[in-house]
XYZ file of C-alpha atoms in Angstrom:
405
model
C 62.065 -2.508 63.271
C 60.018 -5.388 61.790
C 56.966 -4.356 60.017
C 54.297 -4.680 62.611
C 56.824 -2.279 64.641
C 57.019 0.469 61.893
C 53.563 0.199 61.528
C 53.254 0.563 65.360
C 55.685 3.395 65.286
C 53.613 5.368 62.469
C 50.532 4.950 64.275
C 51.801 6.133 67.893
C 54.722 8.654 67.372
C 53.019 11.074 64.620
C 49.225 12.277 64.190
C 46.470 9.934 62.593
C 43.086 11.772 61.654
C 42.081 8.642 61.353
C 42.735 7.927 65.488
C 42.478 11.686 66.937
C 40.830 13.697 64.139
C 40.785 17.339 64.430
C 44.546 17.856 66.341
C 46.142 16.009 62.839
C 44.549 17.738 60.681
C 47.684 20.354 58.704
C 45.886 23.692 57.138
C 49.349 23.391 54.719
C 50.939 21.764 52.250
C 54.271 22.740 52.939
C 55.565 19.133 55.176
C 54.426 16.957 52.105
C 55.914 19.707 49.358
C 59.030 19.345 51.496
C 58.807 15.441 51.858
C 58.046 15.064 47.915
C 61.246 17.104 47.531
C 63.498 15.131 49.862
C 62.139 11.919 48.034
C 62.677 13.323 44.067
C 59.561 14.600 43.703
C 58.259 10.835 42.682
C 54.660 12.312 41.822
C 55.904 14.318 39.583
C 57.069 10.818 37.736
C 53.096 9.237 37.885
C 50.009 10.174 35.712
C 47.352 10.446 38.092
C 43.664 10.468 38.747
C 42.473 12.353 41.922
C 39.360 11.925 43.527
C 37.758 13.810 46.134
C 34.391 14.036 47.725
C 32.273 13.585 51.120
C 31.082 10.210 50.059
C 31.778 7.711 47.471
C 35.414 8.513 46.978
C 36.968 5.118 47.888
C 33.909 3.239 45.233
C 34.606 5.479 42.709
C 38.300 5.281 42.855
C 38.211 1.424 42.489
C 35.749 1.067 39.955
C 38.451 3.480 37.605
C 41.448 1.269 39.090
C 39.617 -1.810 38.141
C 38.539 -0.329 34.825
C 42.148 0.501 33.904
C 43.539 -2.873 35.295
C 41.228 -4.690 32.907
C 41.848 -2.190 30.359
C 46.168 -4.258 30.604
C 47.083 -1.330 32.465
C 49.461 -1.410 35.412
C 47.194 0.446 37.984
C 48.462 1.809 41.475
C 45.540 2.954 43.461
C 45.528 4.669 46.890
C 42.993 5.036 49.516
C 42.057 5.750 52.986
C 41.700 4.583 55.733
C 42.325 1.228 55.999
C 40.198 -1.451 57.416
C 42.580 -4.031 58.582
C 45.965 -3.416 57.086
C 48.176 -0.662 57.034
C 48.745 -1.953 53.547
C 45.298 -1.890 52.121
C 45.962 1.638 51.369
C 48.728 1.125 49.240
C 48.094 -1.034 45.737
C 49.304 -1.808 42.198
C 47.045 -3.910 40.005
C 45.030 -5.336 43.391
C 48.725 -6.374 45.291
C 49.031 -4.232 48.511
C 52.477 -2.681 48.688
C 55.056 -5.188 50.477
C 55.691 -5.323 54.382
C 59.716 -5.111 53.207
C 58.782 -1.631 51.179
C 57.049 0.112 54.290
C 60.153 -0.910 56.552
C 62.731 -0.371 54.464
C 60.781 3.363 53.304
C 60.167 4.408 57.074
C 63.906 3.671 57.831
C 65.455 5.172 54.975
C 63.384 8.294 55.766
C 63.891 8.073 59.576
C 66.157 11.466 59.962
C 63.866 13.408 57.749
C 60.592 12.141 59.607
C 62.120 13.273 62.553
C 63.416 16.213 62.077
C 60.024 17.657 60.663
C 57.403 15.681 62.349
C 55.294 14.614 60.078
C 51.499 13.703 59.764
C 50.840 10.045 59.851
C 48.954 10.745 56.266
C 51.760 13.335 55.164
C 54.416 10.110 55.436
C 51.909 7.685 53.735
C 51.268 10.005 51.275
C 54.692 9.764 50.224
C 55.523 6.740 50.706
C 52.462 5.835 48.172
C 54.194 8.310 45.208
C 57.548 6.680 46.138
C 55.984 3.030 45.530
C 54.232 4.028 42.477
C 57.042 5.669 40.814
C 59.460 2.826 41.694
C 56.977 0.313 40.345
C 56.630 2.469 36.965
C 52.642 2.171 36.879
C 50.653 3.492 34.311
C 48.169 5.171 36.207
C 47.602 5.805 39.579
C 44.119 6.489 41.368
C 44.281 8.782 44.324
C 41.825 8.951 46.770
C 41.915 12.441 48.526
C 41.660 11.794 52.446
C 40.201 14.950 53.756
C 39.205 17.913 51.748
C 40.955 18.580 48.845
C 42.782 22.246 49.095
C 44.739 21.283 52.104
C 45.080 17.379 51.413
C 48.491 16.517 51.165
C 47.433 14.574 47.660
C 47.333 17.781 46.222
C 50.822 18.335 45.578
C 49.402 16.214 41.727
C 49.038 17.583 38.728
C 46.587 15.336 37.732
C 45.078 14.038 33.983
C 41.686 13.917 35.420
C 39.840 15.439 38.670
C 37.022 13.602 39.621
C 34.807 15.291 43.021
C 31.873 12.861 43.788
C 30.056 14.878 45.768
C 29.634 17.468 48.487
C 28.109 16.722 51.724
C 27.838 17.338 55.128
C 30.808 16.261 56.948
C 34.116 17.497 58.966
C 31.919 21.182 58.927
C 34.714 22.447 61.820
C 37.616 21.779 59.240
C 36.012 22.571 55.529
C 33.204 24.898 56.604
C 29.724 25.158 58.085
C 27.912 25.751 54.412
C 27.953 23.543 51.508
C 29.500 26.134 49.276
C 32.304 26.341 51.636
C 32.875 22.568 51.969
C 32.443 22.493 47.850
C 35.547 25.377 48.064
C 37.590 22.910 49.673
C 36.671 20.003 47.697
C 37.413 22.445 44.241
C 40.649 22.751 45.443
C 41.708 19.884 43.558
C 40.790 21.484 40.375
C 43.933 22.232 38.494
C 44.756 24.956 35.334
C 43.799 22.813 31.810
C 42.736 19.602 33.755
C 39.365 18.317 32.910
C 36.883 17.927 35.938
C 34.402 15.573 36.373
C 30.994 16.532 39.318
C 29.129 13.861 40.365
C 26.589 14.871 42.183
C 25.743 18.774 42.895
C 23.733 21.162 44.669
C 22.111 24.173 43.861
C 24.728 25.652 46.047
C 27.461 24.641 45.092
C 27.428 24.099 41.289
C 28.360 27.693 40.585
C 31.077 27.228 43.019
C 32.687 24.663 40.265
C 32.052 26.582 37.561
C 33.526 29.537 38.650
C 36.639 27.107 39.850
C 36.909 25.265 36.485
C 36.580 29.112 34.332
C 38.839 30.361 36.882
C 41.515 27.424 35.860
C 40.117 26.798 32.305
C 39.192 23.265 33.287
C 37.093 21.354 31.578
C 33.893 20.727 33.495
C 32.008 17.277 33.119
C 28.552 16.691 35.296
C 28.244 13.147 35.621
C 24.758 13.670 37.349
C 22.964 14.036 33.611
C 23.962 10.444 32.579
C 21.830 7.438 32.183
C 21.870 4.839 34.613
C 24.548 2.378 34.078
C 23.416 -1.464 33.955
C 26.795 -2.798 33.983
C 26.885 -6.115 37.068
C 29.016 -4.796 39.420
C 29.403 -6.802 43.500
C 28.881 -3.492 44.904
C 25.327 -3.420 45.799
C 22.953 -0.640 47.405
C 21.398 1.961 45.081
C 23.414 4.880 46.080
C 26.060 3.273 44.515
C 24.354 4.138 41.071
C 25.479 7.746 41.755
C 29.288 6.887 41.822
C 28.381 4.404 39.020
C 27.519 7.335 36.894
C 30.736 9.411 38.151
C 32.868 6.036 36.936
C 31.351 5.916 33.699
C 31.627 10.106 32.677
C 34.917 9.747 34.338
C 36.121 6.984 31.845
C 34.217 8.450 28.376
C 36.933 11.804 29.694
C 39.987 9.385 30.045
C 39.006 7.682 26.528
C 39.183 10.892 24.705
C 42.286 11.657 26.160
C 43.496 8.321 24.126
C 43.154 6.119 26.777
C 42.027 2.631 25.282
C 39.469 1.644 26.956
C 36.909 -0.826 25.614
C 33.400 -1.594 26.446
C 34.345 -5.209 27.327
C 36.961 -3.600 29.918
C 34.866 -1.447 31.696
C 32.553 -4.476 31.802
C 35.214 -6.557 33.322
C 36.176 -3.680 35.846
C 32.953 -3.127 37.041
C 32.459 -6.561 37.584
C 35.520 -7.480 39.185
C 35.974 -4.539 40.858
C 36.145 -6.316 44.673
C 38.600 -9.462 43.582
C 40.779 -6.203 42.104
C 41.249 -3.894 44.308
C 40.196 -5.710 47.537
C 37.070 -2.859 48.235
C 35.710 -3.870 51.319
C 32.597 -2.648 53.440
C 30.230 -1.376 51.307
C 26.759 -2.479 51.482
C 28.615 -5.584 52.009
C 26.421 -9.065 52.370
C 28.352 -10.548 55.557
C 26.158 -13.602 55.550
C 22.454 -14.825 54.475
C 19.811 -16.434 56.477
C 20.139 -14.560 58.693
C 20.941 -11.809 56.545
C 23.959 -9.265 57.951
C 24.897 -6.471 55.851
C 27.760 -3.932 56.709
C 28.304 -0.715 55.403
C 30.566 2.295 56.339
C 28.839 5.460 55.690
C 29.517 7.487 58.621
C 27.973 11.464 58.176
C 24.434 12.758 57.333
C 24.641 12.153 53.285
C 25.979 9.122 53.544
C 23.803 7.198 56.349
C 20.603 9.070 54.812
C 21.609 6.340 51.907
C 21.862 3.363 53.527
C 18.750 4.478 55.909
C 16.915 4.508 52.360
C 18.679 1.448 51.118
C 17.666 -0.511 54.841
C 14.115 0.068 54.069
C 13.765 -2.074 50.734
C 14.974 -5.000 52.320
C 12.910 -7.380 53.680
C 13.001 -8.795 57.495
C 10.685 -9.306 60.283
C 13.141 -7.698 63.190
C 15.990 -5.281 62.456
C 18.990 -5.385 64.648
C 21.783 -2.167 64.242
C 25.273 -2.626 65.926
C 25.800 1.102 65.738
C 29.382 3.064 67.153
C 30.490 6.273 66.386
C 33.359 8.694 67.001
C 33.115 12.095 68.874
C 33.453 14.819 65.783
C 29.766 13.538 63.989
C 26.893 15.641 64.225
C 24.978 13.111 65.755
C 21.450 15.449 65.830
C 21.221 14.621 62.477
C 22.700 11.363 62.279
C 20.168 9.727 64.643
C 17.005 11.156 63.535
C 17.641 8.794 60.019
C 17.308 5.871 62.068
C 14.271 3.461 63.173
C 12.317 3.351 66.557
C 11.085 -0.094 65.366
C 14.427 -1.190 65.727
C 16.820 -3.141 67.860
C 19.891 -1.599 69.067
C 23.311 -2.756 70.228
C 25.867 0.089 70.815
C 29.548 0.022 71.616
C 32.271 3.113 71.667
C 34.856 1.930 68.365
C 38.200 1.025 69.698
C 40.287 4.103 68.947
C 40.664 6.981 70.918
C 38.528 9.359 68.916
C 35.251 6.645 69.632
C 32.392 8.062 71.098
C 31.740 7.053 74.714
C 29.072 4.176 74.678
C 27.243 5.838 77.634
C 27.090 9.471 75.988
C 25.954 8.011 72.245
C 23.019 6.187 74.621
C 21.889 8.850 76.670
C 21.652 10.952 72.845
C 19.645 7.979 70.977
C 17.103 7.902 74.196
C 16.636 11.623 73.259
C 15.134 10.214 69.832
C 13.309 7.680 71.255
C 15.763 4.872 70.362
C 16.238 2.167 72.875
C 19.815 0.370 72.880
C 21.700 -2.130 74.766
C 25.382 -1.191 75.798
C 28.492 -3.120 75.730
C 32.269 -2.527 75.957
C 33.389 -3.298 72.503
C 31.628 -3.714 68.771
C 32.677 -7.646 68.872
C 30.634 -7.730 72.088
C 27.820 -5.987 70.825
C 27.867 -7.952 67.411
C 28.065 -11.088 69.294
C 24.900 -10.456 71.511
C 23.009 -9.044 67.959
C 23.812 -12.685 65.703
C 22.675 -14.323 69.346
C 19.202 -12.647 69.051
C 18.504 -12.933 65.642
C 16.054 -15.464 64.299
C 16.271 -16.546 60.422
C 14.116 -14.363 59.207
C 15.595 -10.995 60.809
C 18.138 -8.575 59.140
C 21.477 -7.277 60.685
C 23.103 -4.263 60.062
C 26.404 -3.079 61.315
C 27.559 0.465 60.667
C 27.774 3.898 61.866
C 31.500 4.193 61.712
C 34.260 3.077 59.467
C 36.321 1.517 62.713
C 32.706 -0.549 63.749
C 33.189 -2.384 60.090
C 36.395 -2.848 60.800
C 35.859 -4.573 63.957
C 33.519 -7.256 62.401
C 34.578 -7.930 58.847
C-alpha cells in the first residue's frame, strides 16, 4: 500500500472516535500495553510531557513544544485529531512524521494489527512512541485524546502532568458531574510526578488534591498566576488561561534543570504556529471582510468564543455552524445570537449531525438558518452575503474547520 492507501486502510478497517465516537471508544488499556510490548516498549525510551483536559489541550501542548524547540531542544509533539493530514498528528521539531514511516510502520505491524484489532488511536498511539524513540528526541509533548484514565497515552510515565481544565464534554464516556469527568482527567496523575491545574472548579479541586496526596505528586495551580504578556499568533482571550498553564508548566520543567531562558519562551510563544503548524484557533482566515475560525466544539469551550465574538466589531454576523450527533446541543445553542445570520451544514463524517435535525433544534431557540448539503456550500453562500464591513465566523465542530481552512 502507498500512503494515501494505509491511511485509507487505518481510517476504514479499525474504529476512529474521531469518525464514529462512542462505539471506538476502549474502557482499557490492555491493546496499547500489548502493542507497546510487541514494539519494545519505545515510550518507555522518551521523556514525556502529558497533557490532558476538556479544552485547551492541543494550545497548551504547542506552546511547551515550541518553548522547548526554541529552548535547542529536539521536540516530538503529538496531538489529535488532525485537520487535514493524517500526519499533522505526528511531529518532531515542527516536521510531520514521513509518508514512508506510516507505510512502512502499518506494514511491519500488519499481523499484529490484525490479529488484535486495534483502535484507530491505539495504532497511532504507537506508532507516535515508535517515531519518537527512533528519532531520539529530547522531549516529547503528548496530547491526551479522550480522558485521561482510559487514554491509551497513559501507558507514560511522564516528567510533568499538565490537566488544563475540566469541562463539560463526552458526559456518556467520563461522567455526568464535573468531579467525575475531573476523575478521569486525574488519571494521568502519576506516583512522584509533579502536576500542573489550569483551571479548576470548586468541584473538582479536591478531587486533585486528593489524586496528587494519594500519588505524592506535586500539585501546581496555574490559575493563581499573573497574566502573561508574552506576543504570541494565537489570539482570543481564553487563550490567556492556557497561557498561564504554559508558563507554570515551564517555571516546573526549569526546576527540574531544564534550561530554559526567558528569551526562549519568548521565541516559543511567538513562533508557536510556524513551529508546530497549530491550526484553527481563533484563527484570522481573512480581513475586510473579516472571517475568523475556531474549533471549540462543547459548552466550555463555545461559551469562550461566544464571549470572544462579542468584542469584535461588525455590522452583520454570519455563523457557518455544523455539529456531530454526541454534543449536548441544549446548551450549546442557547450561547449563540438571534441577531445573527446562519448557514448550517451536517460535517462530512459519519458521526455529523443531520442538517435538518440541528435546524429544526436552533428554531427551538429562536435561531433562523439556511441549510445546505456540505460546510463548503454553506461557507460559499456566507462570503457571498457578506458586505465589507460584516464578520464571519465558522465553527461549531472541529471537522467544519477542517472543511474551510
Amino acid at each position: 500500500m502507498n500512503y494515501q492507501e494505509t491511511v485509507e486502510w487505518m481510517f476504514q478497517q479499525l474504529p476512529m472516535f474521531q469518525q464514529i465516537g462512542t462505539a471506538a471508544y476502549k474502557n482499557d488499556l490492555h491493546n496499547i500495553q500489548a502493542f507497546a510490548s510487541y514494539l519494545g516498549n519505545p515510550e518507555k525510551q522518551i521523556r514525556c510531557i502529558h497533557v490532558a483536559g476538556t479544552n485547551g489541550k492541543g494550545s497548551t501542548s504547542s506552546l511547551i513544544a515550541s518553548v522547548l524547540q526554541e529552548s535547542g531542544y529536539k521536540v516530538g509533539l503529538y496531538t489529535s485529531p488532525h485537520l487535514k493530514d493524517y500526519r499533522e498528528r505526528i511531529r518532531i521539531n515542527g516536521e510531520t512524521i514521513s509518508e514512508d514511516f506510516v507505510v512502512q510502520f502499518i506494514k511491519n505491524s500488519q499481523e499484529f494489527l490484525n490479529q488484535n484489532f486495534l483502535s484507530f488511536f491505539e495504532m497511532s498511539v504507537g506508532m507516535a512512541f515508535a517515531y519518537f524513540a527512533k528519532e531520539k528526541v529530547d522531549y516529547a509533548v503528548i496530547e491526551v485524546g479522550l480522558g485521561g484514565r482510559l487514554d491509551s497515552t497513559n501507558i507514560i510515565t511522564p516528567i510533568l502532568s499538565v490537566i488544563t481544565n475540566i469541562g463539560w464534554d463526552h458526559q456518556n464516556l467520563l461522567g455526568d458531574t464535573l468531579p467525575k469527568i475531573a476523575f478521569e482527567k486525574a488519571g494521568i496523575i502519576k506516583p512522584n510526578i509533579p502536576v500542573v491545574i489550569g483551571e479548576y472548579h470548586p468541584e473538582t479541586i479536591q478531587v486533585f488534591r486528593e489524586k496528587a496526596g494519594q500519588y505524592n505528586a506535586p500539585i501546581y495551580f496555574a490559575f493563581e498566576q499573573e497574566p502573561v504578556n508574552y506576543a504570541c499568533p494565537l489570539q482570543g482571550n481564553y487563550q490567556q488561561h492556557n497561557f498561564k498553564t504554559v508558563q507554570l508548566s515551564l517555571q516546573v520543567l526549569q526546576q527540574m534543570g531544564l534550561q530554559i531562558s526567558k528569551e526562549s519562551i519568548e521565541r516559543g510563544f511567538a513562533n508557536v504556529i510556524k513551529n508546530t503548524g497549530l491550526l484553527g484557533r481563533w484563527q484570522v482566515l481573512q480581513n475586510d471582510p473579516k472571517i475568523i475560525c475556531d474549533t471549540a466544539h462543547n459548552v466550555n469551550g463555545l461559551q469562550y468564543t461566544m464571549q470572544q465574538l462579542q468584542l469584535e466589531t461588525y455590522d452583520q454576523l454570519h455563523l457557518v455552524l455544523g455539529f456531530v450527533s454526541d454534543k449536548d446541543l441544549g446548551n450549546i445553542l442557547s450561547l449563540f445570537p438571534k441577531n445573527a445570520k446562519y448557514y448550517i451544514a451536517r460535517p462530512n463524517v459519519p458521526r455529523g449531525l443531520d442538517v435538518d435535525l440541528l435546524n429544526q433544534q436552533m428554531q427551538a431557540f429562536g435561531l433562523v438558518a439556511e441549510s445546505f448539503s456540505s460546510i463548503p456550500k454553506a461557507f460559499l453562500q456566507a462570503k457571498q452575503n457578506v458586505q465589507i464591513h460584516d464578520l464571519v465566523y465558522v465553527g461549531g465542530s472541529t471537522f467544519v474547520v477542517a472543511e474551510i481552512i
